[in-house]
mmCIF file of C-alpha atoms in Angstrom:
data_model
loop_
_atom_site.group_PDB
_atom_site.id
_atom_site.type_symbol
_atom_site.label_atom_id
_atom_site.label_comp_id
_atom_site.label_asym_id
_atom_site.label_seq_id
_atom_site.Cartn_x
_atom_site.Cartn_y
_atom_site.Cartn_z
ATOM 1 C CA UNK A 1 113.498 128.565 118.242
ATOM 2 C CA UNK A 2 112.372 129.154 121.815
ATOM 3 C CA UNK A 3 113.923 126.325 124.204
ATOM 4 C CA UNK A 4 111.060 126.930 126.665
ATOM 5 C CA UNK A 5 108.487 125.913 123.928
ATOM 6 C CA UNK A 6 110.582 122.983 122.696
ATOM 7 C CA UNK A 7 110.421 121.691 126.297
ATOM 8 C CA UNK A 8 106.660 122.652 126.484
ATOM 9 C CA UNK A 9 106.299 120.303 123.199
ATOM 10 C CA UNK A 10 108.203 117.716 124.913
ATOM 11 C CA UNK A 11 106.020 117.681 127.967
ATOM 12 C CA UNK A 12 102.787 117.543 125.995
ATOM 13 C CA UNK A 13 104.276 114.658 123.943
ATOM 14 C CA UNK A 14 105.279 112.581 127.254
ATOM 15 C CA UNK A 15 101.756 113.439 128.836
ATOM 16 C CA UNK A 16 99.687 112.347 125.755
ATOM 17 C CA UNK A 17 101.830 109.254 125.088
ATOM 18 C CA UNK A 18 101.545 108.221 128.644
ATOM 19 C CA UNK A 19 97.812 108.627 128.520
ATOM 20 C CA UNK A 20 97.151 107.041 125.123
ATOM 21 C CA UNK A 21 100.010 104.888 124.571
ATOM 22 C CA UNK A 22 99.787 106.216 120.809
ATOM 23 C CA UNK A 23 102.397 108.144 118.753
ATOM 24 C CA UNK A 24 101.869 111.533 119.049
ATOM 25 C CA UNK A 25 101.662 113.830 115.931
ATOM 26 C CA UNK A 26 101.608 117.840 115.565
ATOM 27 C CA UNK A 27 98.003 118.061 114.742
ATOM 28 C CA UNK A 28 96.980 116.213 118.077
ATOM 29 C CA UNK A 29 99.257 118.518 120.049
ATOM 30 C CA UNK A 30 97.891 121.524 118.724
ATOM 31 C CA UNK A 31 94.456 120.409 119.140
ATOM 32 C CA UNK A 32 94.755 119.091 122.732
ATOM 33 C CA UNK A 33 97.392 121.721 124.317
ATOM 34 C CA UNK A 34 97.456 125.556 124.156
ATOM 35 C CA UNK A 35 100.683 125.816 122.490
ATOM 36 C CA UNK A 36 99.971 129.127 121.045
ATOM 37 C CA UNK A 37 101.779 128.271 117.558
ATOM 38 C CA UNK A 38 100.806 126.611 114.479
ATOM 39 C CA UNK A 39 100.991 122.790 113.501
ATOM 40 C CA UNK A 40 103.918 123.870 111.360
ATOM 41 C CA UNK A 41 105.664 125.295 114.000
ATOM 42 C CA UNK A 42 105.313 122.300 116.378
ATOM 43 C CA UNK A 43 106.569 119.914 113.700
ATOM 44 C CA UNK A 44 109.703 122.057 113.311
ATOM 45 C CA UNK A 45 109.972 121.565 117.057
ATOM 46 C CA UNK A 46 109.333 118.106 116.866
ATOM 47 C CA UNK A 47 112.005 117.703 114.336
ATOM 48 C CA UNK A 48 114.670 119.458 116.605
ATOM 49 C CA UNK A 49 113.537 117.381 119.606
ATOM 50 C CA UNK A 50 114.095 114.082 117.383
ATOM 51 C CA UNK A 51 117.574 115.430 116.411
ATOM 52 C CA UNK A 52 118.519 115.853 120.030
ATOM 53 C CA UNK A 53 117.318 112.180 120.653
ATOM 54 C CA UNK A 54 114.375 113.096 123.115
ATOM 55 C CA UNK A 55 111.626 111.627 120.772
ATOM 56 C CA UNK A 56 111.576 109.206 117.938
ATOM 57 C CA UNK A 57 109.315 107.650 115.365
ATOM 58 C CA UNK A 58 108.311 103.882 116.324
ATOM 59 C CA UNK A 59 107.264 103.270 112.584
ATOM 60 C CA UNK A 60 106.700 105.287 109.522
ATOM 61 C CA UNK A 61 103.936 107.881 110.845
ATOM 62 C CA UNK A 62 103.578 111.298 111.692
ATOM 63 C CA UNK A 63 103.552 110.423 115.455
ATOM 64 C CA UNK A 64 106.574 110.382 117.868
ATOM 65 C CA UNK A 65 106.947 108.800 121.311
ATOM 66 C CA UNK A 66 109.587 109.833 123.995
ATOM 67 C CA UNK A 67 112.948 108.249 124.256
ATOM 68 C CA UNK A 68 114.536 107.185 127.580
ATOM 69 C CA UNK A 69 116.439 110.609 127.203
ATOM 70 C CA UNK A 70 113.066 112.379 126.615
ATOM 71 C CA UNK A 71 111.672 110.902 129.823
ATOM 72 C CA UNK A 72 115.017 111.962 131.761
ATOM 73 C CA UNK A 73 114.414 115.757 130.587
ATOM 74 C CA UNK A 74 110.865 115.508 131.465
ATOM 75 C CA UNK A 75 111.472 114.148 135.060
ATOM 76 C CA UNK A 76 114.314 116.593 135.532
ATOM 77 C CA UNK A 77 112.326 119.538 134.715
ATOM 78 C CA UNK A 78 109.337 118.805 136.946
ATOM 79 C CA UNK A 79 109.674 121.737 139.282
ATOM 80 C CA UNK A 80 108.746 119.641 142.269
ATOM 81 C CA UNK A 81 106.721 116.378 143.098
ATOM 82 C CA UNK A 82 103.158 117.284 143.175
ATOM 83 C CA UNK A 83 101.455 116.242 146.462
ATOM 84 C CA UNK A 84 98.854 113.716 146.501
ATOM 85 C CA UNK A 85 95.251 114.845 147.435
ATOM 86 C CA UNK A 86 94.084 115.204 151.027
ATOM 87 C CA UNK A 87 91.956 112.176 150.655
ATOM 88 C CA UNK A 88 94.625 109.996 149.162
ATOM 89 C CA UNK A 89 97.135 110.974 151.806
ATOM 90 C CA UNK A 90 94.305 110.187 154.376
ATOM 91 C CA UNK A 91 93.697 106.727 152.862
ATOM 92 C CA UNK A 92 97.434 105.715 152.897
ATOM 93 C CA UNK A 93 97.874 107.017 156.614
ATOM 94 C CA UNK A 94 94.666 104.867 157.732
ATOM 95 C CA UNK A 95 95.928 101.834 155.638
ATOM 96 C CA UNK A 96 99.447 101.883 157.117
ATOM 97 C CA UNK A 97 98.555 102.798 160.772
ATOM 98 C CA UNK A 98 96.485 99.567 161.192
ATOM 99 C CA UNK A 99 99.925 97.717 160.881
ATOM 100 C CA UNK A 100 100.665 95.626 164.201
ATOM 101 C CA UNK A 101 104.285 94.932 163.680
ATOM 102 C CA UNK A 102 107.010 95.466 161.175
ATOM 103 C CA UNK A 103 106.159 92.415 159.034
ATOM 104 C CA UNK A 104 102.767 93.758 158.904
ATOM 105 C CA UNK A 105 104.218 97.276 157.872
ATOM 106 C CA UNK A 106 106.003 95.709 155.024
ATOM 107 C CA UNK A 107 103.315 93.760 153.836
ATOM 108 C CA UNK A 108 100.757 96.443 153.815
ATOM 109 C CA UNK A 109 103.246 98.881 152.122
ATOM 110 C CA UNK A 110 104.005 96.544 149.242
ATOM 111 C CA UNK A 111 100.243 95.834 148.431
ATOM 112 C CA UNK A 112 99.612 99.693 148.862
ATOM 113 C CA UNK A 113 102.246 100.652 146.457
ATOM 114 C CA UNK A 114 101.235 98.200 143.866
ATOM 115 C CA UNK A 115 97.480 99.301 144.260
ATOM 116 C CA UNK A 116 98.256 102.909 144.000
ATOM 117 C CA UNK A 117 100.543 102.961 141.121
ATOM 118 C CA UNK A 118 99.654 99.883 139.276
ATOM 119 C CA UNK A 119 103.021 98.813 138.938
ATOM 120 C CA UNK A 120 105.651 96.371 140.623
ATOM 121 C CA UNK A 121 106.018 97.273 144.176
ATOM 122 C CA UNK A 122 109.526 96.659 145.835
ATOM 123 C CA UNK A 123 110.003 97.258 149.670
ATOM 124 C CA UNK A 124 113.056 96.661 151.432
ATOM 125 C CA UNK A 125 113.254 95.271 154.873
ATOM 126 C CA UNK A 126 115.255 97.380 157.401
ATOM 127 C CA UNK A 127 118.638 95.744 158.039
ATOM 128 C CA UNK A 128 119.470 95.086 161.659
ATOM 129 C CA UNK A 129 123.166 96.182 160.424
ATOM 130 C CA UNK A 130 121.596 99.726 159.924
ATOM 131 C CA UNK A 131 119.351 99.821 162.690
ATOM 132 C CA UNK A 132 119.827 100.595 166.618
ATOM 133 C CA UNK A 133 118.749 98.552 169.393
ATOM 134 C CA UNK A 134 115.869 99.734 171.338
ATOM 135 C CA UNK A 135 115.572 96.982 174.229
ATOM 136 C CA UNK A 136 116.612 93.811 174.852
ATOM 137 C CA UNK A 137 114.301 91.733 177.176
ATOM 138 C CA UNK A 138 115.151 88.563 179.177
ATOM 139 C CA UNK A 139 112.327 86.079 179.997
ATOM 140 C CA UNK A 140 112.964 83.185 182.373
ATOM 141 C CA UNK A 141 111.751 79.815 180.935
ATOM 142 C CA UNK A 142 111.815 76.931 183.073
ATOM 143 C CA UNK A 143 114.605 76.458 185.416
ATOM 144 C CA UNK A 144 117.738 77.073 183.388
ATOM 145 C CA UNK A 145 116.267 78.778 180.056
ATOM 146 C CA UNK A 146 116.023 82.320 179.078
ATOM 147 C CA UNK A 147 113.951 83.843 176.116
ATOM 148 C CA UNK A 148 115.884 86.761 174.759
ATOM 149 C CA UNK A 149 113.667 89.358 173.285
ATOM 150 C CA UNK A 150 115.905 91.735 170.947
ATOM 151 C CA UNK A 151 113.580 94.773 169.906
ATOM 152 C CA UNK A 152 114.781 97.260 167.134
ATOM 153 C CA UNK A 153 114.017 100.797 166.587
ATOM 154 C CA UNK A 154 112.380 100.039 163.281
ATOM 155 C CA UNK A 155 109.943 97.718 165.053
ATOM 156 C CA UNK A 156 111.482 94.306 164.123
ATOM 157 C CA UNK A 157 111.543 91.849 167.084
ATOM 158 C CA UNK A 158 113.695 88.834 167.153
ATOM 159 C CA UNK A 159 113.606 86.085 169.776
ATOM 160 C CA UNK A 160 115.999 83.530 170.742
ATOM 161 C CA UNK A 161 115.881 80.825 173.685
ATOM 162 C CA UNK A 162 119.326 79.685 175.333
ATOM 163 C CA UNK A 163 120.176 77.539 178.207
ATOM 164 C CA UNK A 164 122.144 79.519 180.713
ATOM 165 C CA UNK A 165 123.416 76.293 182.823
ATOM 166 C CA UNK A 166 122.234 78.106 185.731
ATOM 167 C CA UNK A 167 119.284 77.789 187.983
ATOM 168 C CA UNK A 168 117.158 80.991 187.317
ATOM 169 C CA UNK A 169 114.203 80.125 189.651
ATOM 170 C CA UNK A 170 115.734 80.897 193.076
ATOM 171 C CA UNK A 171 116.741 84.252 194.354
ATOM 172 C CA UNK A 172 120.330 84.213 193.053
ATOM 173 C CA UNK A 173 119.232 83.278 189.619
ATOM 174 C CA UNK A 174 116.507 86.018 189.561
ATOM 175 C CA UNK A 175 119.172 88.649 190.645
ATOM 176 C CA UNK A 176 121.381 87.197 187.991
ATOM 177 C CA UNK A 177 118.760 87.593 185.267
ATOM 178 C CA UNK A 178 118.186 91.159 186.504
ATOM 179 C CA UNK A 179 121.866 91.974 186.356
ATOM 180 C CA UNK A 180 122.431 90.565 183.033
ATOM 181 C CA UNK A 181 119.317 92.476 181.698
ATOM 182 C CA UNK A 182 120.557 95.780 183.206
ATOM 183 C CA UNK A 183 124.161 95.277 181.937
ATOM 184 C CA UNK A 184 123.241 94.529 178.176
ATOM 185 C CA UNK A 185 120.724 97.178 177.971
ATOM 186 C CA UNK A 186 122.954 99.813 179.553
ATOM 187 C CA UNK A 187 125.716 99.237 176.814
ATOM 188 C CA UNK A 188 123.438 98.497 173.742
ATOM 189 C CA UNK A 189 120.152 100.286 174.014
ATOM 190 C CA UNK A 190 120.335 103.188 171.491
ATOM 191 C CA UNK A 191 123.390 102.385 169.462
ATOM 192 C CA UNK A 192 123.679 100.802 166.224
ATOM 193 C CA UNK A 193 123.469 96.900 166.476
ATOM 194 C CA UNK A 194 127.084 96.407 164.785
ATOM 195 C CA UNK A 195 128.392 98.776 168.032
ATOM 196 C CA UNK A 196 126.140 96.987 170.380
ATOM 197 C CA UNK A 197 127.794 93.835 169.466
ATOM 198 C CA UNK A 198 131.160 95.041 169.981
ATOM 199 C CA UNK A 199 130.175 96.359 173.602
ATOM 200 C CA UNK A 200 128.582 93.362 174.457
ATOM 201 C CA UNK A 201 131.618 91.211 173.949
ATOM 202 C CA UNK A 202 133.492 93.562 176.008
ATOM 203 C CA UNK A 203 130.877 93.055 178.732
ATOM 204 C CA UNK A 204 131.451 89.216 178.723
ATOM 205 C CA UNK A 205 135.276 89.901 178.894
ATOM 206 C CA UNK A 206 134.617 91.810 181.906
ATOM 207 C CA UNK A 207 132.201 89.690 183.911
ATOM 208 C CA UNK A 208 132.886 87.786 186.831
ATOM 209 C CA UNK A 209 133.739 84.013 186.470
ATOM 210 C CA UNK A 210 130.711 82.799 188.205
ATOM 211 C CA UNK A 211 128.526 84.742 185.837
ATOM 212 C CA UNK A 212 130.344 84.645 182.411
ATOM 213 C CA UNK A 213 129.107 81.492 181.050
ATOM 214 C CA UNK A 214 125.321 82.748 181.359
ATOM 215 C CA UNK A 215 126.339 86.098 180.075
ATOM 216 C CA UNK A 216 128.322 84.368 177.176
ATOM 217 C CA UNK A 217 125.065 82.286 176.142
ATOM 218 C CA UNK A 218 122.848 85.574 176.102
ATOM 219 C CA UNK A 219 125.474 87.453 174.005
ATOM 220 C CA UNK A 220 126.278 84.740 171.535
ATOM 221 C CA UNK A 221 122.529 84.418 170.684
ATOM 222 C CA UNK A 222 122.091 88.216 170.241
ATOM 223 C CA UNK A 223 125.256 87.671 167.815
ATOM 224 C CA UNK A 224 123.561 84.935 166.013
ATOM 225 C CA UNK A 225 120.529 87.124 165.356
ATOM 226 C CA UNK A 226 122.690 89.769 163.755
ATOM 227 C CA UNK A 227 124.497 87.356 161.567
ATOM 228 C CA UNK A 228 121.195 85.864 160.427
ATOM 229 C CA UNK A 229 119.819 89.214 159.603
ATOM 230 C CA UNK A 230 122.843 90.678 157.490
ATOM 231 C CA UNK A 231 121.283 89.256 154.533
ATOM 232 C CA UNK A 232 118.782 91.672 153.542
ATOM 233 C CA UNK A 233 115.287 91.090 151.947
ATOM 234 C CA UNK A 234 112.891 92.511 149.670
ATOM 235 C CA UNK A 235 109.397 91.982 149.183
ATOM 236 C CA UNK A 236 107.297 92.212 145.941
ATOM 237 C CA UNK A 237 103.640 92.694 144.733
ATOM 238 C CA UNK A 238 101.856 93.456 141.635
ATOM 239 C CA UNK A 239 103.924 91.339 139.348
ATOM 240 C CA UNK A 240 100.728 90.748 137.459
ATOM 241 C CA UNK A 241 100.554 94.575 136.654
ATOM 242 C CA UNK A 242 103.337 93.801 134.098
ATOM 243 C CA UNK A 243 101.174 91.733 131.926
ATOM 244 C CA UNK A 244 98.754 94.299 131.763
ATOM 245 C CA UNK A 245 101.215 96.661 130.419
ATOM 246 C CA UNK A 246 102.351 93.933 127.764
ATOM 247 C CA UNK A 247 101.976 96.582 124.877
ATOM 248 C CA UNK A 248 104.991 98.467 126.414
ATOM 249 C CA UNK A 249 107.078 95.280 126.178
ATOM 250 C CA UNK A 250 107.167 94.392 122.315
ATOM 251 C CA UNK A 251 109.461 91.408 123.243
ATOM 252 C CA UNK A 252 108.870 89.783 126.423
ATOM 253 C CA UNK A 253 108.129 90.329 129.950
ATOM 254 C CA UNK A 254 110.151 87.186 130.699
ATOM 255 C CA UNK A 255 113.729 88.798 131.154
ATOM 256 C CA UNK A 256 111.863 91.426 133.682
ATOM 257 C CA UNK A 257 110.328 88.627 135.736
ATOM 258 C CA UNK A 258 113.628 86.581 135.750
ATOM 259 C CA UNK A 259 115.549 89.927 137.045
ATOM 260 C CA UNK A 260 112.886 90.531 139.525
ATOM 261 C CA UNK A 261 113.588 87.053 141.024
ATOM 262 C CA UNK A 262 117.033 88.078 141.632
ATOM 263 C CA UNK A 263 116.573 90.049 144.844
ATOM 264 C CA UNK A 264 120.360 90.744 145.327
ATOM 265 C CA UNK A 265 120.088 92.731 142.148
ATOM 266 C CA UNK A 266 117.007 94.522 143.460
ATOM 267 C CA UNK A 267 118.769 95.366 146.622
ATOM 268 C CA UNK A 268 121.488 96.739 144.904
ATOM 269 C CA UNK A 269 119.518 98.998 142.856
ATOM 270 C CA UNK A 270 117.600 100.171 145.860
ATOM 271 C CA UNK A 271 120.761 100.957 147.571
ATOM 272 C CA UNK A 272 121.787 103.236 144.935
ATOM 273 C CA UNK A 273 120.222 106.384 146.259
ATOM 274 C CA UNK A 274 121.563 109.616 147.254
ATOM 275 C CA UNK A 275 122.352 110.914 150.542
ATOM 276 C CA UNK A 276 119.198 113.112 150.516
ATOM 277 C CA UNK A 277 116.513 111.070 152.374
ATOM 278 C CA UNK A 278 113.673 113.543 150.691
ATOM 279 C CA UNK A 279 114.998 112.835 147.117
ATOM 280 C CA UNK A 280 112.824 110.549 144.968
ATOM 281 C CA UNK A 281 115.193 108.509 142.557
ATOM 282 C CA UNK A 282 114.055 107.923 139.140
ATOM 283 C CA UNK A 283 116.036 105.464 136.998
ATOM 284 C CA UNK A 284 114.801 105.081 133.294
ATOM 285 C CA UNK A 285 115.127 102.353 130.784
ATOM 286 C CA UNK A 286 118.884 102.253 129.625
ATOM 287 C CA UNK A 287 119.938 103.980 132.847
ATOM 288 C CA UNK A 288 119.093 100.586 134.506
ATOM 289 C CA UNK A 289 122.695 98.708 134.951
ATOM 290 C CA UNK A 290 120.560 95.163 134.820
ATOM 291 C CA UNK A 291 120.075 94.147 131.088
ATOM 292 C CA UNK A 292 116.616 92.527 131.946
ATOM 293 C CA UNK A 293 115.252 95.818 133.397
ATOM 294 C CA UNK A 294 116.420 98.172 130.497
ATOM 295 C CA UNK A 295 112.855 98.281 129.326
ATOM 296 C CA UNK A 296 111.557 99.515 132.654
ATOM 297 C CA UNK A 297 111.866 102.600 135.003
ATOM 298 C CA UNK A 298 112.278 102.160 138.664
ATOM 299 C CA UNK A 299 111.100 105.047 140.937
ATOM 300 C CA UNK A 300 112.296 104.742 144.651
ATOM 301 C CA UNK A 301 112.889 106.596 147.953
ATOM 302 C CA UNK A 302 114.525 105.899 151.176
ATOM 303 C CA UNK A 303 112.806 105.364 154.327
ATOM 304 C CA UNK A 304 113.967 105.181 157.937
ATOM 305 C CA UNK A 305 113.679 106.307 161.529
ATOM 306 C CA UNK A 306 114.333 110.068 161.986
ATOM 307 C CA UNK A 307 116.719 111.337 159.366
ATOM 308 C CA UNK A 308 118.599 108.036 158.872
ATOM 309 C CA UNK A 309 117.674 105.897 155.990
ATOM 310 C CA UNK A 310 117.453 102.224 156.965
ATOM 311 C CA UNK A 311 115.897 100.845 153.809
ATOM 312 C CA UNK A 312 114.062 101.824 150.453
ATOM 313 C CA UNK A 313 111.024 101.183 148.551
ATOM 314 C CA UNK A 314 109.889 101.713 145.285
ATOM 315 C CA UNK A 315 107.819 100.751 142.072
ATOM 316 C CA UNK A 316 108.959 99.353 138.841
ATOM 317 C CA UNK A 317 106.923 99.593 135.725
ATOM 318 C CA UNK A 318 107.382 100.408 131.829
ATOM 319 C CA UNK A 319 109.122 103.483 130.948
ATOM 320 C CA UNK A 320 105.649 104.937 129.620
ATOM 321 C CA UNK A 321 104.681 105.723 133.131
ATOM 322 C CA UNK A 322 103.024 108.645 134.809
ATOM 323 C CA UNK A 323 106.000 109.801 136.472
ATOM 324 C CA UNK A 324 104.392 112.895 138.475
ATOM 325 C CA UNK A 325 101.871 110.628 140.142
ATOM 326 C CA UNK A 326 103.939 107.736 140.668
ATOM 327 C CA UNK A 327 106.927 109.884 142.339
ATOM 328 C CA UNK A 328 104.263 111.345 144.571
ATOM 329 C CA UNK A 329 102.736 107.907 145.699
ATOM 330 C CA UNK A 330 106.197 106.799 146.219
ATOM 331 C CA UNK A 331 107.275 109.689 148.466
ATOM 332 C CA UNK A 332 103.899 109.817 150.400
ATOM 333 C CA UNK A 333 104.237 106.313 151.350
ATOM 334 C CA UNK A 334 107.915 106.297 152.252
ATOM 335 C CA UNK A 335 107.010 109.314 154.449
ATOM 336 C CA UNK A 336 104.236 107.526 156.238
ATOM 337 C CA UNK A 337 106.608 104.409 156.866
ATOM 338 C CA UNK A 338 109.113 106.710 158.247
ATOM 339 C CA UNK A 339 106.661 108.481 160.618
ATOM 340 C CA UNK A 340 105.431 104.781 161.698
ATOM 341 C CA UNK A 341 109.003 103.842 162.486
ATOM 342 C CA UNK A 342 109.362 106.962 164.561
ATOM 343 C CA UNK A 343 106.555 106.348 166.445
ATOM 344 C CA UNK A 344 107.434 102.691 167.152
ATOM 345 C CA UNK A 345 110.791 104.170 168.464
ATOM 346 C CA UNK A 346 109.220 106.617 170.810
ATOM 347 C CA UNK A 347 106.868 104.174 172.138
#
């Protein structure tokens, strides 16, 4: 038997089952697909596919449905992720380009993914520990207080207010603010925040005694911002889509919803991507290490600034998923988010 034909039959079964949610029989395959062989030959091919564990009969009938292994072969044999249409790409770009800050980018992205794919969308916030400092601004407030504005390459903005213990409204105080602003940006701008933190501590150690207390207050506040942001976050949208796919979860969607509430688990799954920033990762059914998610598939991809991946996004839904379209949607959105972050870094 031709292996190419057998894979053609598997592909046809996956496509029909995804579209109809009904077990697929040999007669339907011959009628709907140009396989160039008889129904008897297709039945033989299906029997061998079943022996290989790629399809199975959900009940006593002539129809077959793909297994997790069958979906995996189907996904792995995709020659390339098909691009979205020009209109779809334009709509994605216009929707995301309207974002005003990082929080808005994340919110728009997760809602867009859920709408495009009709699945549960998951977007990870960029972590400061994997980002770089773009600029640190100091804004005097009152006689001795400073607002510290930390601007990160991903577009995130963190603010802190500290009491320097020094009068900042006279010429000496204004010169001190300018000196601190210049010094911290010289050592911190353009480098990863974790590296910047070390350099800033060294700057305190090397400061004049008269200025050290004020500089210490600024550097400590920046350090606090880093500690608070080490706990990464994810944002979800489209959980109601699971209920619409209830037939794909014969037992209950309860365990899936419980797993989705464990953001640490989602962060771990999103973090298990390869080093290739252009790769769309697909984890199917039993490939998911989390018990509650083993009836689902997770399609994800990293996004970032430049060639560095600073976070991930993706969608989660039933294994009976339109993988080519879902993978194309995830890839397109990830690329647009990366472009937005690059633009934020350049401006």
